[in-house]
XYZ file of C-alpha atoms in Angstrom:
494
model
C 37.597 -6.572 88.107
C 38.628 -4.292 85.338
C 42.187 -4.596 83.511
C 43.055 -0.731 81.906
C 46.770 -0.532 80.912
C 47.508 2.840 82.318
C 50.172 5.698 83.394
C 50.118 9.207 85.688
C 52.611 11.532 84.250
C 53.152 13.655 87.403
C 56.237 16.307 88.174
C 57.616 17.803 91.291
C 56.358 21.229 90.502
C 54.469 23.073 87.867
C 56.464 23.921 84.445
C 58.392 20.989 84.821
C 56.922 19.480 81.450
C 53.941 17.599 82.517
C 51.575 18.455 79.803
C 54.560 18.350 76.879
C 54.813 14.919 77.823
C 51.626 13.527 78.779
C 50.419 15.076 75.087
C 53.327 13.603 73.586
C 52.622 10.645 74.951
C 49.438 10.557 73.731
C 49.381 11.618 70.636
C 52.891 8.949 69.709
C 50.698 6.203 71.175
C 47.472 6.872 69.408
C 49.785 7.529 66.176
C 50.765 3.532 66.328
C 47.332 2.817 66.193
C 46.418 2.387 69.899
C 42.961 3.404 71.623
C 44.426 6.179 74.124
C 42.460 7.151 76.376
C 42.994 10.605 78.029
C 42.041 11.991 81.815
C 43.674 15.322 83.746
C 43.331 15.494 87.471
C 41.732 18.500 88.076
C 39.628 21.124 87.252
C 41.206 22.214 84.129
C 39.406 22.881 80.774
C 41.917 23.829 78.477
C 44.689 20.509 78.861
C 42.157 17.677 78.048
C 41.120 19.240 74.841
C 44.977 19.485 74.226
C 44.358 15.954 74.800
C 41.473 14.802 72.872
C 43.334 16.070 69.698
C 46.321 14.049 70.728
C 44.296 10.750 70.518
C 42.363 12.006 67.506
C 44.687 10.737 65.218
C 43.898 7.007 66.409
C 43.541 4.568 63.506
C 41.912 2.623 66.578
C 39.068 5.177 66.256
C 38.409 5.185 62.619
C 34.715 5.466 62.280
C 33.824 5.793 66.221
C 33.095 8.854 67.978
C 36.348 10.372 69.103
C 37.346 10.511 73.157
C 37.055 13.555 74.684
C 39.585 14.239 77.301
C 38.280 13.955 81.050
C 38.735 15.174 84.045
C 39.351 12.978 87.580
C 38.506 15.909 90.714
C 38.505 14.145 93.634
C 37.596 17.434 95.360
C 34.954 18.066 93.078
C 33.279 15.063 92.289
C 34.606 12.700 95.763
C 37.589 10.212 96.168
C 34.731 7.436 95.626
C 33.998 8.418 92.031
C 37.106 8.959 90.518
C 37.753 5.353 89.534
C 34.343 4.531 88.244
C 34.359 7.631 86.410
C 37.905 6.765 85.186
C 36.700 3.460 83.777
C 33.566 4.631 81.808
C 36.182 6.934 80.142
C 38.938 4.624 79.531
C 36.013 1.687 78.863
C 37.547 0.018 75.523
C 40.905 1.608 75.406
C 44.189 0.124 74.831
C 46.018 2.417 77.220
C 44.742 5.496 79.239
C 47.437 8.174 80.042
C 46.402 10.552 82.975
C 48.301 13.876 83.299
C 48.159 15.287 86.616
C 48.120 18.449 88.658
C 50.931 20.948 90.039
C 53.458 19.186 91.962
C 52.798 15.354 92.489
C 51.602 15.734 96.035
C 50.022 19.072 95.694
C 46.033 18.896 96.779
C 43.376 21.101 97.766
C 45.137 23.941 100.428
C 44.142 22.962 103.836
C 42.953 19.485 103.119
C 46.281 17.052 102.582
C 46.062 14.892 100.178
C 42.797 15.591 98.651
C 42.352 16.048 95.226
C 46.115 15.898 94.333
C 48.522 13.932 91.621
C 49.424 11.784 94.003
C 45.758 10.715 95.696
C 44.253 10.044 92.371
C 47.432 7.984 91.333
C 46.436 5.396 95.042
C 42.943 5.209 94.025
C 43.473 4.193 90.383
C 46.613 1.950 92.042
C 47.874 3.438 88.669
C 52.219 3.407 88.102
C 53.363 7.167 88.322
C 56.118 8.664 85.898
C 58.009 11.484 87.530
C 58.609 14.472 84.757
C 61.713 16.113 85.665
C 62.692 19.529 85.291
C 66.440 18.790 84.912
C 67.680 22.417 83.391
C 69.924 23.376 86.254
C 70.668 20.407 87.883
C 72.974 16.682 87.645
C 73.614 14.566 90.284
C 71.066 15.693 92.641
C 68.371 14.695 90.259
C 69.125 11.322 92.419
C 67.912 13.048 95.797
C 65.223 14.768 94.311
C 63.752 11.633 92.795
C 64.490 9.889 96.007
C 62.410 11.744 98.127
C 59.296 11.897 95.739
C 59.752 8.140 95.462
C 59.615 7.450 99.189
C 57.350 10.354 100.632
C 54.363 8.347 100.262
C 54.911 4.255 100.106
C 51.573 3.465 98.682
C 52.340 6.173 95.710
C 53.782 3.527 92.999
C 56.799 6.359 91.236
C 57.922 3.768 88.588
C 59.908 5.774 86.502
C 61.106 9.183 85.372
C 61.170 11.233 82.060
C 63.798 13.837 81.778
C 63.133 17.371 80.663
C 65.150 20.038 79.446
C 68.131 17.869 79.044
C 71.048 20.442 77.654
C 73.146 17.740 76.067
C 74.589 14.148 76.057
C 77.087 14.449 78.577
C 74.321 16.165 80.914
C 71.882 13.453 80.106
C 75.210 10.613 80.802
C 75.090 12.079 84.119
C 71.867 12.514 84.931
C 71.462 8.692 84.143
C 74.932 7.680 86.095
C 73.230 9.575 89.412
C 69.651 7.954 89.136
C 71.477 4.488 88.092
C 71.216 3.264 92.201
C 68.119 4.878 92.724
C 65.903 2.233 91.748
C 63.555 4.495 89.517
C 64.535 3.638 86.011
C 64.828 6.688 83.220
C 62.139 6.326 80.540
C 63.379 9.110 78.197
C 65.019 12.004 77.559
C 64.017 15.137 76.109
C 66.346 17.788 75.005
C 65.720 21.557 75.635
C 64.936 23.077 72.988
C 63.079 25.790 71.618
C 59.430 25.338 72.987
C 56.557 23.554 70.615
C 54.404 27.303 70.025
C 51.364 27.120 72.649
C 50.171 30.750 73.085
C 48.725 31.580 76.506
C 46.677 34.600 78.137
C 44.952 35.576 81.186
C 43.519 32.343 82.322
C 46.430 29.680 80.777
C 46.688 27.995 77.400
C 44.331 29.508 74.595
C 41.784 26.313 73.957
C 42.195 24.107 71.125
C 38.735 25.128 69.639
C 40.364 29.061 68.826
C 43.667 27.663 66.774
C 43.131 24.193 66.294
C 45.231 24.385 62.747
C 48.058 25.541 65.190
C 47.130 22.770 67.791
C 47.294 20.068 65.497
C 51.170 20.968 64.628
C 52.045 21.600 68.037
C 50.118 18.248 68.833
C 52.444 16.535 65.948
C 55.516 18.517 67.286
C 55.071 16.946 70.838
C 54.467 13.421 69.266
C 57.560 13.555 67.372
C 59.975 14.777 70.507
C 58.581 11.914 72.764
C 59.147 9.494 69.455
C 62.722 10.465 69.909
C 63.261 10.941 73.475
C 61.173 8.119 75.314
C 61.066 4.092 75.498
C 57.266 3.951 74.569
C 57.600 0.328 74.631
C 58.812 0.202 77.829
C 56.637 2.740 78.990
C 53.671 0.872 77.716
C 54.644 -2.379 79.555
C 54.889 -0.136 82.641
C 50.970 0.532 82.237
C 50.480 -2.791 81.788
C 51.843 -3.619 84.542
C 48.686 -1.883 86.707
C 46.504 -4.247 88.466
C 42.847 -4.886 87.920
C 40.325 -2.151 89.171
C 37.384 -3.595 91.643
C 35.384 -0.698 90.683
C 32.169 -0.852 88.694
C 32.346 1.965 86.154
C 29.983 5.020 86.545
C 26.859 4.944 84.125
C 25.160 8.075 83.518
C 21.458 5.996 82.945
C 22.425 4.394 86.757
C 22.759 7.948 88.111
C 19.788 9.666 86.524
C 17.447 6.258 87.562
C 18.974 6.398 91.262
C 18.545 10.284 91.566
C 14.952 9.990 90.411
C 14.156 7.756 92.983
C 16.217 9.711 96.000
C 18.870 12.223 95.704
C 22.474 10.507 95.357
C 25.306 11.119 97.462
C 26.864 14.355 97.735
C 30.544 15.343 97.631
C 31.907 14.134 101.330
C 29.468 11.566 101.773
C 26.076 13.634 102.516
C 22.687 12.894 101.058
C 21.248 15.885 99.668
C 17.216 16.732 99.464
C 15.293 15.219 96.997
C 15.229 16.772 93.528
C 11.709 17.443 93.055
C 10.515 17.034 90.029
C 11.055 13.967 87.258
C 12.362 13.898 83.587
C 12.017 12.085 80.421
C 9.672 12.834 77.142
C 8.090 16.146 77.229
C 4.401 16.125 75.899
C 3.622 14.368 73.159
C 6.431 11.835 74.180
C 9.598 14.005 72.498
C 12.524 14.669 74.427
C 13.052 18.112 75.261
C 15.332 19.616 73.413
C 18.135 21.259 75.845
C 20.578 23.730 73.386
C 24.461 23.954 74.430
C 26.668 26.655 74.276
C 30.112 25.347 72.119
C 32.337 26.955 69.662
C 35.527 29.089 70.432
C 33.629 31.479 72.609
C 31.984 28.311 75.217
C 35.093 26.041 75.430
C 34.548 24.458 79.296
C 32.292 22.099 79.952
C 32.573 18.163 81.166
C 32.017 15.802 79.081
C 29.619 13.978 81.563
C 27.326 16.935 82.104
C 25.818 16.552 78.413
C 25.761 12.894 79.129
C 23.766 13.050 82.200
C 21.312 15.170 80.571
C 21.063 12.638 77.903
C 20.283 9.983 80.044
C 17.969 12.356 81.785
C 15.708 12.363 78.953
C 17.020 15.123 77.106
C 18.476 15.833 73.329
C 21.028 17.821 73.560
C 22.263 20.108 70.792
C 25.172 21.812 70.536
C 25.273 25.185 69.368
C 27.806 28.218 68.712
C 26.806 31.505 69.846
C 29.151 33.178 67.454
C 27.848 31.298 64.208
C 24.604 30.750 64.723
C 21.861 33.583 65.012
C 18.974 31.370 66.142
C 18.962 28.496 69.034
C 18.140 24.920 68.008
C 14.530 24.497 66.960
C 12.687 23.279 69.868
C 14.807 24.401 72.107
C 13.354 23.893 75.856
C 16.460 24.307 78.375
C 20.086 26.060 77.631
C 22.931 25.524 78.984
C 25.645 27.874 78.749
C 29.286 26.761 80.172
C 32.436 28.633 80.532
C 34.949 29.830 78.474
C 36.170 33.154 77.382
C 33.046 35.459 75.829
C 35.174 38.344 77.325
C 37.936 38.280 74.439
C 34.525 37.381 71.879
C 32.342 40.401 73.276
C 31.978 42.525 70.095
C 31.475 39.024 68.176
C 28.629 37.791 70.713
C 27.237 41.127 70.849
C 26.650 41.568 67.434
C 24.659 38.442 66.841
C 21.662 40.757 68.101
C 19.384 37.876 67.041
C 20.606 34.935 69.214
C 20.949 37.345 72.591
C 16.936 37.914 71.584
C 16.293 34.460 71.502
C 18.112 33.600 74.601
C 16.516 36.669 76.451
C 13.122 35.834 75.354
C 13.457 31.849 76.144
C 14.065 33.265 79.862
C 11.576 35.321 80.062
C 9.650 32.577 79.351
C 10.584 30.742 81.988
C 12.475 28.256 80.282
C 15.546 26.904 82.599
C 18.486 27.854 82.008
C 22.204 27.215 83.441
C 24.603 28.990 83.491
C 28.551 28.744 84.799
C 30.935 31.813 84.135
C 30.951 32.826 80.794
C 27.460 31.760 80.759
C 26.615 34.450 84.081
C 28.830 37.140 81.861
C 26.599 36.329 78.659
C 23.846 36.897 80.020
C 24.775 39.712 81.739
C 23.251 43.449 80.257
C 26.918 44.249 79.438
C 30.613 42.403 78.992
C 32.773 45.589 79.326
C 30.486 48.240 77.621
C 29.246 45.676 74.910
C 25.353 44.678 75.556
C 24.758 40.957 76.149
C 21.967 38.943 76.652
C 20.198 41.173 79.505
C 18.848 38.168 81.173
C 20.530 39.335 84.498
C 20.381 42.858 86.030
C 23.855 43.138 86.035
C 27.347 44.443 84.686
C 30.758 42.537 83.869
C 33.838 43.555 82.958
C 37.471 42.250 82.678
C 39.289 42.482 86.479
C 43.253 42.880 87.243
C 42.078 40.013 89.928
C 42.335 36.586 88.893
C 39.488 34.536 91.587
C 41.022 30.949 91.548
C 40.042 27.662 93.886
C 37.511 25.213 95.058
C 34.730 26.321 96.916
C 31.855 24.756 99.187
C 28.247 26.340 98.803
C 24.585 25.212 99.718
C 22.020 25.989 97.323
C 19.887 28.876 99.288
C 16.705 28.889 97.463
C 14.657 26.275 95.036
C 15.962 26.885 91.548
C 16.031 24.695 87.940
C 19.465 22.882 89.072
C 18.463 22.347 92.619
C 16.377 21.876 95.699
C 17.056 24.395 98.593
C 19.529 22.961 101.227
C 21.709 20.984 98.250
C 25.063 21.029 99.029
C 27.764 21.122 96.192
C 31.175 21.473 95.685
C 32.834 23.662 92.899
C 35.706 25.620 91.623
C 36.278 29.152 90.540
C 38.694 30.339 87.908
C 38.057 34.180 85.993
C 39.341 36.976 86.189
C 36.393 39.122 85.637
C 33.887 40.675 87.681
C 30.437 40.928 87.888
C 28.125 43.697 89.953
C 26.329 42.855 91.745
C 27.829 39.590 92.503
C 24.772 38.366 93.986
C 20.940 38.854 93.285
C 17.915 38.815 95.368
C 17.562 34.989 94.996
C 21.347 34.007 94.906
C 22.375 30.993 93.176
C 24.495 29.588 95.991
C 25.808 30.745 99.548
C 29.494 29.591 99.587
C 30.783 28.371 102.886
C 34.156 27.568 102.355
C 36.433 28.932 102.451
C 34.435 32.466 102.944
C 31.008 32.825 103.100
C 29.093 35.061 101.052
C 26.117 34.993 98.328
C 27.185 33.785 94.850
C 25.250 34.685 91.133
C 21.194 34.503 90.545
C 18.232 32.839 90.546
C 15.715 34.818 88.508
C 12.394 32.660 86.957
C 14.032 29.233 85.404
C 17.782 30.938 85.144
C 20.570 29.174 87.596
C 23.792 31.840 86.968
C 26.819 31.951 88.783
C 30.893 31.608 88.986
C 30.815 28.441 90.231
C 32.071 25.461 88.039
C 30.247 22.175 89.717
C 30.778 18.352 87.779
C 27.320 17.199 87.455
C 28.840 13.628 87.857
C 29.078 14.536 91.769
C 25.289 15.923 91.307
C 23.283 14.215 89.060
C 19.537 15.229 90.374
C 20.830 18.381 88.554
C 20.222 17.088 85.284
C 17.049 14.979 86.525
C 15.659 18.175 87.557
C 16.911 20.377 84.852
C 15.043 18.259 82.206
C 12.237 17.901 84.141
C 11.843 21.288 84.407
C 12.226 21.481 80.546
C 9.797 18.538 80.237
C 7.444 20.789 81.844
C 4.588 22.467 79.785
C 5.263 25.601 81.761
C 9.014 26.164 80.681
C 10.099 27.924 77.706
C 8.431 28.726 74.019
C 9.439 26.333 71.931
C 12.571 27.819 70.866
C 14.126 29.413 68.174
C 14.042 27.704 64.630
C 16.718 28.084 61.436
């Protein structure tokens, strides 16, 4: 058993103020020296590096890597992972505050519960503060409340945060109505002019393109929830949250058990087996795997790189806009998402590095690549040459492509064995033609089916977002393949 003081900030609908407060929240705690830890349910990329600056300021972490902010998909990793993964984030921490998704019982369309707020909240048997949008209402803040607190009995709503309060005599009667309701008020927050967070065609602008911005806004949020909210209350509310039975997840355990036989899939399945082992390279080195960062490569899960660690790789981070060469020794890339379509003049013009990455695939090095990664290596990102890995053409779309998907992989390729089932999620609003090679990446089955991205020698390139954590004979065979004698030249050098 496994004691985590903890807290889901959930709302009744997107914009009520979820991710002002759950930052706030965050960012106050860490600020009085406690070890936050921070989780989104969710796909999202953007919110949990909101988050990991929040905690950054920690005194608790003086000296210690800082927390990256992680992601709990119950759609995209299974219902069965999402407290072990939870507790090999939150592993140390004095308090872990989870954000959630949309509306509190909002899951994946078609499929109830799944993957929402309010399913996460049961399996981490977590308390869940209600965020309320209170602009245009009083007394039937009461009913509202009421009915998220008794939709679902095993969903724990312990308390409520008011946002967008106009003034004292609205927040006196706000409080007065929710008095008999049983859910007691936990704050307060006044509307007011909004903390600056620019967004653009896909949400939020990351924290890695304005971070001196992001750290005031950060500060701003910490400072309103200082003012507005009963943090001590709040934080005896977390501790209030029962032991977890769960054993948390361990990348080394993964790796080790999908060596031996793949691991479960998504849903329960067993996949086929990944074909092919990892660890030291010759000569007993780890193979060096190079990945994408900086403002241009912003999504990526934190457990992917650790997988591929415990895989037997050294991973590297690199930034495609800074840096003209890839690491020395480079043997495998990876290339997440992100937003190289508001960076294409920058990427194109490091000529050098789109050399490098072209000539590491022609070599037959493996390389994966999610979204920004298929654009980059793309011949063209509206009318600027890229990489020209892929015999292809991308360009920004009016469409925005948004949900989670179901695919099989159709062919043998660096990430997987043919027949492997994954689940993932799409989110760009771009397009890419053709949208499928010869050897596709992956035939999606739900909910359409059609081919999806390219295999071409050792490159895996598609839309598709999948967590490793739900897959990891990915990395095992990924580094294998970059183990290999066979894959890739040895990389660029500086």
């Amino acid at each position: 058993m496994v004691s985590v003081p903890r807290l889901v900030i959930a709302a009744p609908a997107s914009g009520s103020g979820k991710t002002t407060v759950a930052t706030g929240l965050m960012a106050a705690f860490a600020e009085r020296g406690l070890d936050v830890s921070p989780h989104k349910v969710g796909p999202d990329y953007i919110d949990p590096g909101y988050h990991a600056l929040a905690v950054s300021s920690s005194p608790a972490r003086s000296g210690r890597a800082p927390r990256p902010g992680r992601n709990l998909d119950a759609f995209l990793c299974g219902p069965e992972r999402i407290a072990p993964l939870f507790l090999h984030g939150a592993a140390g921490c004095d308090l872990a505050v989870v954000e959630g998704v949309m509306g509190l019982y909002d899951g994946a369309a078609g499929q109830g519960e799944l993957a929402s707020t309010a399913h996460v909240a049961k399996l981490l048997r977590a308390p869940v503060v209600l965020v309320v949008d209170a602009s245009s209402q009083s007394r039937s803040v009461a009913a509202l409340v009421h009915g998220f607190a008794s939709w679902d009995p095993e969903v724990r709503v312990a308390g409520v945060i008011l946002n967008k309060v106009g003034s004292d005599r609205h927040e006196e009667l706000l409080r007065e109505a929710l008095d008999g309701s049983g859910v007691p008020v936990f704050g307060a927050l006044r509307r007011v002019r909004a903390v600056r967070a620019p967004s653009r065609h896909l949400g939020l602008v990351p924290v890695a393109e304005r971070r001196a911005e992001a750290v005031e806004s950060v500060a701003a949020l910490a400072e309103r929830v200082r003012e507005g909210c009963d943090l001590e209350g709040l934080l005896a509310l977390a501790r209030s949250a029962p032991p977890l039975p769960d054993q948390p997840w361990d990348p080394e355990r993964e790796t080790a058990s999908a060596r031996g036989g793949a691991g479960p899939q998504p849903g329960g399945g067993a996949g086929p087996q990944p074909g092919g082992g990892a660890g030291p390279g010759p000569g007993g080195a780890r193979p060096v795997v190079a990945l994408a960062g900086g403002a241009a490569f912003t999504f990526s899960y934190a457990e992917q790189a650790e997988l591929l660690t415990a895989a037997g790789a050294e991973v590297v981070p690199f930034d495609p806009l800074r840096e003209e060469r890839l690491p020395p020794g480079t043997a495998g890339l990876v290339i997440g998402g992100g937003f190289p379509e508001v960076y294409a003049p920058e990427l194109s013009a490091n000529g050098p590095l789109r050399a490098e990455v072209a000539g590491l695939a022609a070599a037959g090095a493996p390389i994966a690549a999610e979204c920004a990664g298929l654009l980059y290596l793309a011949r063209s990102l509206d009318g600027e040459p890229m990489c020209g890995v892929l015999p292809a053409e991308a360009r920004m779309s009016e469409r925005l492509t948004l949900g989670y998907r179901e695919a099989v992989a159709v062919g043998d390729s660096s990430l997987a064995a043919a027949g492997t089932r994954v689940r993932g999620h799409e989110f760009h609003r771009t397009a890419v033609e053709p949208g499928a090679g010869p050897e596709p990446a992956w035939g999606l089955v739900r909910p359409e089916r059609r081919a999806e991205g390219f295999v071409r020698g050792g490159v895996h390139a598609s839309y598709l977002h999948v967590h490793w954590a739900a897959v990891p004979e990915a990395a095992v065979r990924f580094v294998g393949r970059c183990a290999s004698p066979l894959s890739g030249s040895g990389g660029g050098g500086r």
